[in-house]
Amino acid sequence: MKNRFILLLFAIPFLACNNQVKEKKGKIMEGANVEATIDSLINLMTVEEKIEMIHAKSPFVSSGVKRLGIPDLIMSDGPYGVRLEQGDDYAPKPNVDDEATYLPKGLTLASTWNAELGYEFGKVLGSEAKERGKNIILGPGVNITRSPLNGRNFEYLGEDPYLSSIMAVGYIKGVQDQGVAACVKHYLANNQEFHRTTVNVLMSERALREIYLPAFKAAVQDGKVLAVMGSYNKFRGQYCTHNQYLINDVLKKEIGFNGLLVSDWGAVHNSREAMLNGTDLEMGTDISMMPKPDYNKFFMADSALALVKNGEIPLSVLDDKIRRILRVMFKTSMANNNKTGERNTKEHQQTALKIAEEGIVLLKNDNILPLNMESVKSIAVIGDNATHKHSMGGGSSQIKAKYEITPLEGLKTVCGNNVKISYAAGYKLSKNNEIDEKLIAEAVKLAKSSEIAIVVGGWIQNWSVSTWSDNVLDSEDTDKPNMNMPFGQDKLIQEVIKANPNTIVVLIGGGPVDMNLWVNQAKGIIQAWYPGMEGGNALANIISGKINPSGKLPMTFPKKLEDCPAHKLGEFPGKNDVVNYFDDIFVGYRYYDTYKVAPQFSFGHGLSYTSFEYSDLKLVADGKNVKVSFSVKNTGKKEGAEVTQVYVNDVEASVKRPEKELKGFSKVFLAVGESKKVEMVLNESAFSFYDETKKSWVMEPGEFKIMVGSSSSDIRQTKSIKL
Ligand code: BGC
């Protein structure tokens, strides 16, 4: 039935195109053929039909042209699973089968440092989107983590442009191989949620090129992403979604993006600018028009039509937008393939589990982990996050999960009947961060009477497990007030440790908390992020040693907020709706290492239950390329995986360059005693910086230091080379 529908879609434009394109049925059209068909279709459309196509007709749908067999374009959030179905008023639709696989959220994926898992992740998402009839999935989000306070850090891929690029490209390919378009977001500099719709971001050209742009560029050039979403904020005074420089000059002309630029929801503010400065599709719903928004009042609707009709906007500009929309359709809804997608399969759930197992990071281990479940008699599990579900939290990335295993459930499964597990909430969610002494006392009592205490705390995304109406902390549209643990958790952890020194702290959340009050006393600390529907199982598998942890931090965890470069050198969240990125390119470890500020836990840090030894670092120059090779050996007693990281330092440069920049990594899986050789080639881009006077990337000849290690602060081998 579905196939017949697709053939019909093809037949109409072909007939209408007067056989200009001679395609055999069943053969996928490519390149020039697609472009020719698109041109023919455009020639058949009225101006009114074209205008209908460039703005929303319901919250996640824009129009096709029925008489030409062009279907509507159907979108869905979001980055970590296909969002539940919503009506025109954004309220969940009742009685629909829209449960989905809830994948671990962005930072968990980035923490795997496993490019193949990026692809697997995208594959699940694309397949489920296809099954639900979606043409575009609104993800991945690749905004750089500039401050730990950004409420949307959890959705993104960390602080490093190289790591973000690699993970995003895998994700995009995984999605798009299923016949669904990915939409990389939010272009650009949407690094805070505070006043996100009005804030004007000011940064140097170098910071743009070296830090904030690369993941988008990689998404386009390496991932071949079909859609990009323009962000809410302004950049150098102009709204990003219709920013001449960012969209027309950089993204479309320079980077060569020939796909669809869709606005963030409600991010268009001006018809003329949007039409001329590269916005192809205006999405969103004016809440003030609820429950029946008038889509003709959108900036790219009636008023845009008037501008085209009176000749102020050339028709060619409108045609370019239609061409870009049709390109997406010819790869998705109008593609001639048999892809149907699958949803909620065991395989999808296994992928969610694997990503969580590889993404959860063991931060500290004073010989307490893994727990031997054969000999441990009793565990006190403490903390609201041990039972809190997060799939519906965070804003537009909410997912109606098929199921969500909590940490307490995961631990109960792994312990079976061997270990006595008891639970105490320990703290209560309260908007005023009230400390509940009674809950602390109960938790302390339990910790005292148990062999091991595991406190599962950190941030939350939503108060309620079923809506996002009242969400806080790790969420869209809000930033965190500070890095302090909410709801009196510092006191709880301190008291529990006093009662039972064998305490492990598990942190849920989209970034670091200030750990100063207990970091030295806690014997084990685990960063579990938002680990998805199988998160509780993954966590329990790591705690019990069934899985050897291999996740590494994709962002630096500072000791305190004041240490963070965005706050110390730059501004966050800015004043009077202007934010200056004086921290420039010194974001994350680029700052901590160069300015000698010791973090709590470094970028790239993550412990294992085994140990790895590095040897034989060799550098071979070949023109402007360097072949790097080294060996890594599992010298411990457990099989495991090591994320080997390659950093570059330009020893003498005409501009200030960071002490270290990540330019390569490889996750190596090793049996006990096994050794493997890692090889990679660093090309010119690994040694270059963006020269603002020359307006281009420059590689200055001279000496470069290549550092290979287990984290940005745990460098095992260093060698220099002259290039
Ligand atoms: C978010 C986007 C999201 C869109 C649609 C916006 O508020 O910023 O990330 O894709 O809504 O839900």
XYZ file of C-alpha atoms and ligand atoms in Angstrom:
735
model
C 0.000 0.000 0.000
C 2.735 2.412 1.062
C 4.780 1.544 -2.047
C 1.872 2.227 -4.327
C 1.500 5.616 -2.717
C 5.146 6.407 -3.365
C 4.894 5.341 -6.992
C 1.877 7.544 -7.402
C 3.847 10.442 -6.002
C 6.467 9.837 -8.618
C 4.060 9.309 -11.447
C 2.320 12.640 -11.102
C 5.352 14.889 -11.296
C 6.813 12.796 -14.083
C 3.678 13.042 -16.157
C 3.376 16.687 -15.365
C 6.980 17.257 -16.298
C 6.171 16.132 -19.785
C 8.622 13.284 -19.606
C 11.580 15.617 -19.343
C 13.095 13.151 -16.959
C 13.163 9.648 -18.285
C 13.315 7.468 -15.217
C 12.613 3.803 -15.057
C 10.218 2.831 -12.312
C 12.021 1.476 -9.310
C 15.330 3.168 -10.003
C 16.456 5.746 -7.483
C 16.960 9.120 -9.071
C 20.246 10.736 -8.408
C 22.117 14.014 -8.805
C 21.298 15.830 -12.002
C 18.104 13.869 -12.533
C 16.706 14.955 -9.201
C 17.676 18.562 -9.850
C 16.022 18.471 -13.262
C 12.828 17.009 -11.817
C 12.833 19.627 -9.093
C 13.175 22.403 -11.664
C 10.322 20.975 -13.656
C 8.133 20.821 -10.593
C 8.966 24.385 -9.658
C 7.932 25.500 -13.130
C 4.526 23.968 -12.580
C 3.800 25.716 -9.291
C 1.939 28.946 -8.703
C 3.475 31.585 -6.448
C 0.744 30.910 -3.918
C 1.586 27.212 -3.838
C 5.223 28.022 -3.317
C 4.441 30.344 -0.415
C 2.296 27.636 1.178
C 5.357 25.408 1.193
C 7.621 27.779 3.114
C 5.718 28.086 6.374
C 4.096 25.777 8.897
C 0.559 24.549 8.545
C 0.476 22.859 11.954
C 3.063 22.582 14.756
C 5.264 20.064 12.941
C 3.995 20.033 9.362
C 4.462 22.264 6.334
C 2.482 22.008 3.110
C 3.180 20.133 -0.048
C 1.264 20.697 -3.267
C -1.441 18.113 -3.546
C -2.281 18.605 -7.204
C 1.360 17.891 -8.130
C 1.689 14.909 -5.852
C 4.056 16.701 -3.498
C 3.372 15.505 0.037
C 3.385 17.533 3.234
C 6.695 17.668 5.074
C 6.415 16.069 8.491
C 8.876 16.814 11.253
C 9.407 15.614 14.788
C 11.629 16.216 17.733
C 13.870 15.240 18.756
C 17.321 14.336 19.406
C 16.919 11.171 21.540
C 13.822 9.419 20.342
C 10.781 10.312 18.307
C 8.690 12.715 20.349
C 5.111 11.907 21.294
C 2.363 13.100 18.959
C 0.940 16.485 19.704
C -2.105 18.404 18.622
C -2.307 21.957 17.317
C -2.124 23.213 20.889
C 1.001 21.113 21.628
C -0.986 18.994 24.059
C -0.196 15.277 23.884
C -2.651 13.519 21.572
C -4.718 10.979 23.458
C -5.091 7.356 22.385
C -2.228 7.206 19.912
C 0.478 4.625 19.808
C 3.475 6.914 20.074
C 5.711 5.178 22.577
C 9.304 5.159 21.452
C 12.785 3.985 22.227
C 14.278 6.510 24.628
C 17.963 6.742 23.792
C 20.536 8.205 26.182
C 20.715 11.974 25.850
C 23.458 13.882 24.017
C 26.154 14.057 26.638
C 25.884 10.316 27.246
C 26.397 9.646 23.557
C 29.345 12.027 23.411
C 30.858 10.342 26.473
C 31.108 7.040 24.631
C 33.716 8.576 22.295
C 32.646 5.803 19.984
C 31.883 7.018 16.476
C 30.204 3.732 15.573
C 27.715 4.247 18.371
C 26.903 7.667 16.921
C 25.814 5.834 13.783
C 23.919 3.130 15.709
C 22.135 5.825 17.682
C 21.056 7.612 14.495
C 19.967 4.342 12.946
C 17.524 3.631 15.766
C 16.174 7.153 15.655
C 15.824 7.209 11.880
C 14.150 3.822 11.804
C 11.589 4.819 14.454
C 10.967 8.162 12.733
C 10.352 6.342 9.467
C 7.944 3.950 11.129
C 6.040 6.906 12.572
C 5.826 8.608 9.172
C 8.251 11.448 9.899
C 10.412 12.976 7.182
C 12.740 15.067 9.340
C 14.016 14.381 12.823
C 15.019 17.566 14.631
C 18.478 16.604 15.821
C 21.343 16.339 16.570
C 21.991 19.383 18.732
C 25.636 20.388 18.520
C 25.939 23.671 20.393
C 29.190 23.814 22.297
C 29.101 23.640 26.088
C 30.388 27.075 27.044
C 29.106 27.269 30.600
C 27.990 24.416 32.869
C 24.837 26.412 33.532
C 23.285 26.198 30.077
C 19.992 24.372 30.596
C 20.342 22.494 27.312
C 23.858 21.134 27.707
C 22.356 17.694 28.259
C 21.132 17.672 24.652
C 24.469 18.606 23.139
C 27.773 16.848 22.587
C 30.138 18.656 24.922
C 32.786 21.352 24.770
C 35.062 20.161 22.002
C 34.444 20.917 18.323
C 36.290 17.845 17.068
C 34.531 15.333 19.334
C 31.140 16.964 18.624
C 31.790 16.799 14.897
C 32.676 13.129 14.855
C 29.714 12.096 16.986
C 27.278 14.296 15.054
C 28.389 12.967 11.684
C 27.816 9.353 12.770
C 24.388 10.262 14.144
C 23.371 12.075 10.937
C 24.448 9.239 8.668
C 22.625 6.743 10.867
C 19.398 8.742 10.632
C 19.644 9.556 6.952
C 20.453 6.005 5.867
C 16.925 5.160 7.002
C 15.353 7.574 4.511
C 14.744 10.284 7.093
C 16.452 13.676 7.152
C 18.439 14.812 10.172
C 18.291 18.488 11.131
C 21.383 19.737 12.926
C 20.629 22.503 15.438
C 20.778 25.274 16.697
C 22.705 27.300 14.162
C 24.461 29.196 15.819
C 25.776 30.318 19.232
C 22.713 29.163 21.129
C 24.890 28.516 24.160
C 22.489 29.758 26.791
C 18.762 29.549 27.283
C 18.423 32.721 29.344
C 16.729 35.259 27.068
C 17.391 32.950 24.172
C 14.962 34.740 21.886
C 16.483 38.170 22.353
C 20.122 37.785 23.344
C 22.732 39.125 20.929
C 25.906 37.021 20.865
C 29.188 38.769 20.127
C 32.242 36.633 19.449
C 35.429 36.934 17.446
C 35.694 35.474 13.994
C 38.336 33.118 15.305
C 36.045 31.767 18.040
C 33.343 31.264 15.427
C 35.659 29.359 13.119
C 37.596 27.321 15.661
C 34.942 26.544 18.266
C 31.317 27.189 17.375
C 31.138 26.449 13.653
C 33.095 23.184 13.107
C 30.364 20.729 14.156
C 27.884 22.395 11.786
C 30.457 22.407 9.028
C 31.211 18.720 9.572
C 27.473 17.966 9.635
C 27.157 19.523 6.185
C 30.379 18.462 4.528
C 31.002 15.058 6.110
C 27.530 14.077 7.329
C 25.705 15.490 4.266
C 22.971 16.649 6.601
C 19.782 17.525 4.738
C 18.478 20.206 7.100
C 19.863 22.822 9.492
C 17.833 24.684 12.123
C 18.499 28.390 12.669
C 18.601 29.349 16.341
C 16.524 31.831 18.345
C 19.282 34.227 19.369
C 20.959 37.035 17.493
C 24.505 36.955 16.216
C 26.281 40.280 15.758
C 22.997 42.108 15.883
C 20.900 40.037 13.505
C 18.614 37.100 14.269
C 20.420 33.849 13.478
C 17.575 32.313 11.521
C 17.803 35.157 9.016
C 21.381 36.196 9.433
C 22.934 37.187 6.126
C 26.469 36.395 7.224
C 25.821 33.100 9.017
C 23.363 31.620 6.574
C 23.882 33.014 3.121
C 27.574 33.805 3.291
C 28.988 31.112 5.549
C 26.594 28.144 5.590
C 25.232 28.176 2.069
C 27.970 29.815 0.030
C 31.183 29.008 1.797
C 30.388 25.643 3.384
C 28.227 24.607 0.441
C 25.025 23.636 2.234
C 22.360 23.010 -0.400
C 19.675 21.611 1.908
C 16.902 23.163 3.937
C 17.337 25.937 6.509
C 14.392 25.642 8.859
C 13.734 28.222 11.560
C 13.615 27.247 15.175
C 10.006 27.327 16.289
C 9.034 30.967 16.223
C 12.555 32.221 15.457
C 11.573 34.333 12.429
C 10.970 38.004 13.126
C 10.872 39.754 9.792
C 9.479 38.773 6.394
C 11.946 40.598 4.201
C 15.020 39.465 6.141
C 13.828 35.885 6.268
C 13.097 35.822 2.558
C 16.389 37.396 1.573
C 18.768 36.081 4.197
C 18.385 32.394 3.660
C 15.482 31.099 5.773
C 13.775 28.405 3.710
C 10.978 27.330 6.026
C 9.323 29.127 8.927
C 8.117 26.810 11.666
C 6.553 27.474 15.038
C 3.311 28.288 16.637
C 2.423 31.647 18.005
C 1.240 30.683 21.465
C -0.805 33.881 21.636
C -2.889 32.559 18.751
C -3.760 29.342 20.594
C -5.761 27.221 20.252
C -6.114 27.997 16.522
C -3.052 29.742 15.193
C -3.461 31.592 11.913
C -0.571 30.330 9.814
C -1.288 32.922 7.124
C -0.009 35.499 9.576
C 3.425 33.912 9.681
C 6.245 36.107 8.380
C 6.792 33.768 5.460
C 3.121 33.564 4.534
C 0.820 36.382 3.340
C 3.294 39.204 3.877
C 6.019 37.285 2.030
C 3.590 36.628 -0.803
C 2.938 40.356 -1.077
C 6.682 41.051 -1.245
C 7.128 38.538 -4.053
C 4.078 39.779 -5.928
C 5.135 43.399 -5.821
C 8.593 42.484 -7.027
C 10.513 43.388 -3.856
C 11.651 39.779 -3.505
C 12.769 38.130 -6.755
C 10.980 34.922 -7.656
C 14.343 33.193 -7.913
C 14.785 33.670 -4.159
C 11.511 31.901 -3.485
C 12.349 29.178 -5.986
C 15.617 28.489 -4.221
C 13.693 27.770 -1.015
C 11.349 25.378 -2.829
C 14.309 23.678 -4.439
C 15.869 23.077 -1.033
C 12.627 21.723 0.435
C 12.192 19.391 -2.517
C 15.751 18.130 -2.161
C 14.850 16.910 1.323
C 11.671 15.316 0.006
C 13.495 13.471 -2.747
C 15.711 11.892 -0.106
C 12.831 11.110 2.262
C 9.103 11.060 1.502
C 9.598 11.133 -2.277
C 12.566 8.777 -2.354
C 11.931 5.617 -4.222
C 12.892 3.024 -1.652
C 11.262 0.373 0.435
C 12.326 1.609 3.817
C 9.561 1.286 6.381
C 11.322 1.514 9.722
C 10.793 -0.339 12.957
C 9.876 0.746 16.444
C 10.450 -0.458 19.981
C 12.360 -3.531 18.937
C 14.647 -5.467 21.241
C 17.585 -4.379 19.034
C 16.741 -0.713 19.520
C 16.590 -1.213 23.269
C 19.914 -3.038 23.185
C 21.460 -0.075 21.375
C 20.117 2.205 24.087
C 21.705 -0.093 26.687
C 25.070 -0.248 24.932
C 25.311 3.519 24.545
C 24.504 3.993 28.219
C 27.060 1.368 29.254
C 29.756 3.033 27.170
C 28.686 6.569 28.072
C 28.438 6.449 31.861
C 31.690 7.811 33.312
C 33.490 6.510 36.376
C 34.969 9.696 37.839
C 36.520 8.426 41.059
C 37.212 4.998 42.514
C 38.999 4.480 45.840
C 38.958 0.714 45.576
C 35.242 0.468 46.151
C 34.036 -0.413 42.668
C 33.029 -2.766 41.206
C 30.936 -4.156 44.024
C 31.186 -7.875 44.404
C 27.554 -8.870 44.396
C 28.503 -12.359 45.608
C 29.834 -11.019 48.874
C 28.021 -7.730 49.511
C 25.137 -8.321 51.887
C 23.236 -5.049 51.878
C 23.036 -1.798 49.915
C 21.226 1.389 50.885
C 20.059 3.173 47.755
C 19.394 6.813 48.555
C 18.079 9.763 46.576
C 15.111 10.853 44.533
C 16.987 10.288 41.285
C 17.178 6.581 42.070
C 13.490 6.408 41.214
C 12.917 9.522 39.083
C 12.131 9.112 35.389
C 13.501 11.691 32.984
C 12.240 10.737 29.533
C 9.477 13.340 29.530
C 11.729 16.117 30.795
C 13.861 18.794 29.304
C 11.506 20.466 26.838
C 11.154 19.602 23.183
C 13.338 16.500 23.528
C 10.692 14.798 25.652
C 9.880 11.205 24.756
C 7.056 8.911 25.737
C 9.383 6.052 26.524
C 8.270 2.489 25.990
C 9.737 2.009 29.447
C 12.453 3.583 31.583
C 14.519 1.521 33.993
C 15.440 3.602 37.023
C 18.715 3.123 38.921
C 16.873 1.424 41.792
C 15.209 -1.031 39.408
C 18.505 -1.719 37.652
C 20.277 -2.387 40.933
C 17.515 -4.710 42.117
C 17.820 -6.728 38.901
C 21.572 -7.041 39.110
C 21.546 -7.958 42.795
C 18.813 -10.565 42.512
C 18.155 -12.193 45.854
C 21.790 -12.117 46.959
C 21.859 -8.611 48.303
C 19.374 -6.798 50.512
C 18.508 -3.494 48.862
C 16.653 -0.801 50.763
C 15.667 2.643 49.591
C 15.307 6.088 51.127
C 14.441 9.268 49.199
C 16.997 11.372 51.119
C 15.764 14.681 49.737
C 12.587 16.204 48.408
C 12.147 18.205 45.209
C 11.260 21.706 46.265
C 11.413 24.971 44.384
C 13.054 26.704 47.338
C 15.667 24.038 47.807
C 14.446 23.332 51.304
C 16.466 20.800 53.242
C 14.301 18.013 54.590
C 16.034 16.961 57.806
C 13.636 14.104 58.365
C 14.469 12.549 54.995
C 18.183 12.980 55.687
C 17.813 11.285 59.066
C 16.011 8.330 57.491
C 18.709 8.012 54.828
C 21.488 8.188 57.399
C 19.858 5.450 59.436
C 19.617 3.238 56.395
C 23.214 3.963 55.332
C 24.441 3.055 58.831
C 22.725 -0.298 58.790
C 23.915 -1.205 55.274
C 27.276 -2.376 54.038
C 27.331 0.038 51.074
C 25.484 3.291 50.433
C 24.746 4.518 46.930
C 23.421 8.067 46.715
C 21.757 8.753 43.366
C 21.327 12.496 43.053
C 22.275 15.420 40.851
C 20.045 17.454 38.581
C 16.550 16.797 37.356
C 14.756 17.843 34.220
C 11.151 17.883 35.299
C 9.154 17.837 38.463
C 6.439 15.652 37.129
C 7.115 12.438 35.272
C 4.364 13.008 32.735
C 4.597 16.615 31.561
C 7.200 19.236 30.898
C 4.940 22.111 31.869
C 6.793 22.855 35.037
C 10.315 21.773 34.325
C 13.453 23.149 35.851
C 17.244 22.944 35.785
C 18.330 20.744 32.844
C 15.798 22.081 30.438
C 15.074 24.128 27.394
C 14.223 27.769 28.009
C 16.037 27.984 31.314
C 19.576 27.941 32.666
C 20.660 26.650 36.033
C 21.102 29.311 38.713
C 24.488 27.950 39.845
C 26.460 24.730 40.088
C 25.329 23.830 43.590
C 23.455 20.614 44.081
C 19.794 21.383 44.556
C 17.414 20.207 47.314
C 20.000 20.004 50.100
C 21.894 17.134 48.517
C 25.309 18.362 49.681
C 24.229 17.975 53.271
C 22.655 14.612 52.567
C 25.813 13.235 50.944
C 28.036 14.534 53.734
C 25.835 12.968 56.405
C 25.575 9.664 54.582
C 29.354 9.483 54.157
C 29.782 10.200 57.855
C 27.400 7.351 58.646
C 28.945 4.976 56.127
C 32.339 5.638 54.550
C 31.621 3.066 51.859
C 29.531 5.508 49.898
C 29.258 5.830 46.139
C 27.734 8.973 44.646
C 25.935 8.653 41.318
C 25.195 11.911 39.557
C 22.373 12.271 37.076
C 22.350 15.424 34.989
C 23.526 17.445 32.049
C 26.819 18.559 33.505
C 28.873 19.113 36.603
C 27.885 19.994 40.136
C 30.089 21.679 42.703
C 31.481 18.668 44.614
C 33.825 20.480 46.968
C 31.997 19.575 50.157
C 32.314 15.813 49.688
C 34.525 14.959 46.700
C 37.457 13.841 48.847
C 35.332 11.696 51.137
C 33.173 9.882 48.582
C 34.914 6.614 47.716
C 33.281 6.304 44.322
C 31.734 8.900 42.011
C 29.888 8.051 38.818
C 28.564 10.505 36.239
C 25.467 8.890 34.736
C 24.080 11.881 32.707
C 20.552 11.102 31.403
C 21.232 7.545 30.288
C 17.983 6.651 28.512
C 15.441 3.870 28.912
C 18.047 1.241 29.840
C 20.024 3.639 32.027
C 19.256 1.891 35.317
C 20.462 -1.439 33.929
C 23.590 0.118 32.435
C 24.446 1.789 35.721
C 23.897 -1.409 37.694
C 26.034 -3.358 35.220
C 28.872 -0.906 35.815
C 28.465 -0.909 39.578
C 28.479 -4.709 39.675
C 31.408 -4.976 37.265
C 29.432 -6.859 34.644
C 30.492 -4.015 32.382
C 33.852 -2.318 32.589
C 33.289 1.447 32.306
C 34.824 3.176 29.305
C 33.045 6.541 29.128
C 35.095 9.731 29.163
C 34.009 13.277 29.946
C 33.133 15.325 26.854
C 33.376 18.459 28.972
C 35.575 19.707 31.781
C 34.135 19.561 35.285
C 35.449 22.693 37.021
C 36.015 22.843 40.764
C 33.745 25.840 41.011
C 31.697 27.939 38.662
C 33.959 30.985 39.013
C 36.787 28.976 37.410
C 34.847 28.563 34.214
C 36.187 30.720 31.355
C 32.764 31.898 30.181
C 32.265 33.350 33.661
C 35.818 34.419 34.391
C 36.984 35.870 31.080
C 33.733 36.258 29.247
C 30.152 36.959 30.152
C 27.375 34.558 31.015
C 24.523 35.186 30.531
C 25.467 38.764 29.529
C 23.893 42.100 30.343
C 21.042 43.920 28.652
C 20.598 41.088 26.213
C 24.142 41.266 24.902
C 26.641 38.535 25.700
C 30.316 38.975 24.920
C 32.357 35.827 24.417
C 35.586 37.366 25.693
C 36.656 33.838 26.600
C 37.128 33.567 22.837
C 38.625 30.223 21.756
C 39.521 29.353 25.343
C 36.530 27.155 25.973
C 36.739 24.149 28.293
C 40.106 22.391 28.529
C 41.584 24.867 26.032
C 41.274 27.335 28.893
C 41.989 25.182 31.951
C 45.204 23.773 30.490
C 46.499 27.007 28.983
C 45.725 29.166 32.003
C 46.803 26.480 34.489
C 43.532 26.226 36.359
C 43.105 22.768 37.845
C 39.661 21.329 37.183
C 37.832 18.861 39.378
C 37.789 16.344 36.544
C 39.446 16.957 33.190
C 38.066 16.759 29.708
C 38.550 13.194 28.481
C 38.749 11.766 32.011
C 37.074 8.486 32.871
C 38.310 5.481 34.855
C 38.260 1.804 34.053
C 38.439 -1.356 36.169
C 41.560 -2.294 34.277
C 44.728 -0.383 33.379
C 46.262 0.579 30.061
C 49.833 1.167 29.055
C 50.876 3.323 26.111
C 54.086 2.796 24.150
C 55.909 3.263 20.845
C 54.616 6.674 19.851
C 55.866 7.349 16.332
C 55.354 10.377 14.143
C 56.025 10.296 10.422
C 55.688 13.526 8.473
C 54.382 13.432 4.937
C 54.121 16.959 3.576
C 51.619 18.716 5.809
C 50.271 15.429 7.173
C 51.546 13.464 10.120
C 51.033 9.763 10.565
C 50.693 9.057 14.267
C 51.025 5.550 15.597
C 51.303 4.077 19.074
C 50.454 0.936 20.992
C 48.075 0.486 23.864
C 48.001 -2.563 26.091
C 45.527 -3.828 28.647
C 47.782 -4.439 31.637
C 45.054 -5.148 34.176
C 42.871 -8.094 35.063
C 39.688 -7.273 33.182
C 38.836 -6.802 29.555
C 38.005 -3.233 28.755
C 38.122 -0.330 26.352
C 40.370 2.695 26.358
C 39.619 5.954 24.588
C 43.026 6.970 23.308
C 43.218 10.712 22.719
C 45.600 12.664 20.511
C 46.226 16.327 21.287
C 48.283 18.857 19.330
C 50.213 21.899 20.536
C 51.682 24.523 18.239
C 54.945 25.244 20.061
C 55.550 28.679 18.558
C 52.761 30.613 16.946
C 52.111 34.200 15.942
C 48.824 34.091 17.877
C 47.981 32.688 21.298
C 47.067 29.055 20.842
C 45.762 26.553 23.385
C 48.108 24.277 25.266
C 46.244 21.319 23.799
C 43.660 20.685 21.140
C 42.015 17.346 20.502
C 42.678 16.272 16.929
C 42.114 12.549 17.007
C 40.784 9.737 19.177
C 40.146 6.063 18.932
C 38.313 3.712 21.243
C 40.242 0.497 21.563
C 38.721 -2.707 22.964
C 41.281 -4.971 24.624
C 41.220 -8.400 26.227
C 43.409 -8.970 29.284
C 47.041 -8.711 28.212
C 46.117 -7.730 24.666
C 47.935 -4.969 22.868
C 46.861 -3.080 19.745
C 48.485 -0.594 17.467
C 46.570 2.619 16.867
C 47.232 4.592 13.704
C 45.784 7.853 12.504
C 46.698 10.608 10.118
C 46.557 14.228 11.224
C 46.159 16.519 8.260
C 46.814 20.216 7.819
C 43.628 21.208 9.659
C 44.985 19.598 12.835
C 47.824 22.129 12.917
C 46.056 25.250 11.660
C 44.396 28.200 13.349
C 41.991 30.729 11.917
C 43.879 33.869 10.973
C 41.551 36.836 11.328
C 43.665 39.174 9.214
C 44.035 36.725 6.336
C 40.458 35.501 6.831
C 41.583 31.952 6.333
C 43.030 28.918 8.088
C 46.786 29.059 8.409
C 49.352 26.409 9.262
C 52.523 28.120 10.384
C 55.648 26.066 9.790
C 57.571 25.041 12.868
C 57.488 22.604 15.730
C 54.328 20.815 16.865
C 53.988 18.722 19.980
C 51.823 15.611 19.668
C 50.498 14.288 22.954
C 48.813 10.943 23.336
C 46.929 10.009 26.458
C 44.038 8.787 28.478
C 42.604 12.252 29.168
C 43.565 15.871 28.543
C 45.441 15.817 31.857
C 46.767 12.278 31.684
C 49.196 12.423 28.774
C 51.217 9.226 28.457
C 53.465 9.885 25.464
C 54.699 13.078 23.826
C 56.811 13.712 20.758
C 57.588 16.748 18.675
C 57.789 17.138 14.949
C 58.851 19.937 12.619
C 56.491 20.667 9.785
C 13.469 24.077 20.262
C 13.905 23.169 19.133
C 12.803 22.219 18.791
C 11.575 23.005 18.437
C 10.401 22.152 18.045
C 12.124 24.717 19.998
O 11.626 25.326 21.134
O 14.429 25.056 20.504
O 15.062 22.480 19.513
O 13.197 21.369 17.775
O 11.186 23.779 19.548
O 9.867 21.503 19.122
